[in-house]
């Protein structure tokens, strides 16, 4: 599971918990560290060392984290309610597997430190043509 370095642990914790729907499994407040889970997708957040310069926002899109959810709509509603813009709005994607095509609805969003997250909802499996 990834451990993401963040500028403000409390702010990141609130965003991951209250907006993205992750549950806080445990934290070490003295280390500004938390371990989170959302339906089996696990992530760790760690605040940059005190006294070090603020980290620039992550802007590279070559890496993203894919997270499966049962339903996209509640998450999209929470993001909109928080005034948080999407990096790429919801769309239907088709990905070829070994013996079928996986159909899913997905969107991309950046967290408060710029990390790119892809949330997806599985919709169907279609035969290869």
Phi, psi and omega in degrees: 000148182281148171245117184258129176278127183236158180281325184222103185300315183299317179294316179295318179300314180299317181295311181294322182281304190276331182260310183276348174084020175282147174264137175281115180278313173197162177214157171245095185299327180294335179260356183057051185230141174217150179245125188235154179219141173222096179059035181097345174277118185247146182210148175242142177240134179224127179287142178306152181303139179299139180089346178274158181296150178301142178283136175292153178298144176287126180239355182284129181257011180285342180236133172214164181249126181263131184228122179274138176230157178291320182217133179282326190304313180300323178291317177299320178296318179294319178297315179296318179297330178274358181070025183264122182283149176275148174283322176213124184293168182301142178206164177264131180239150177234127181234127179286132172256198180295316185226016178200175175247126178269128179251128179215153174259135186209164173208163178245143176216147174261140176281186186293340179257005176096358178294136184268128181238136174248116175262137181220153176238120178294134180245317184194168170235129182245149177293150174293142180257000000 
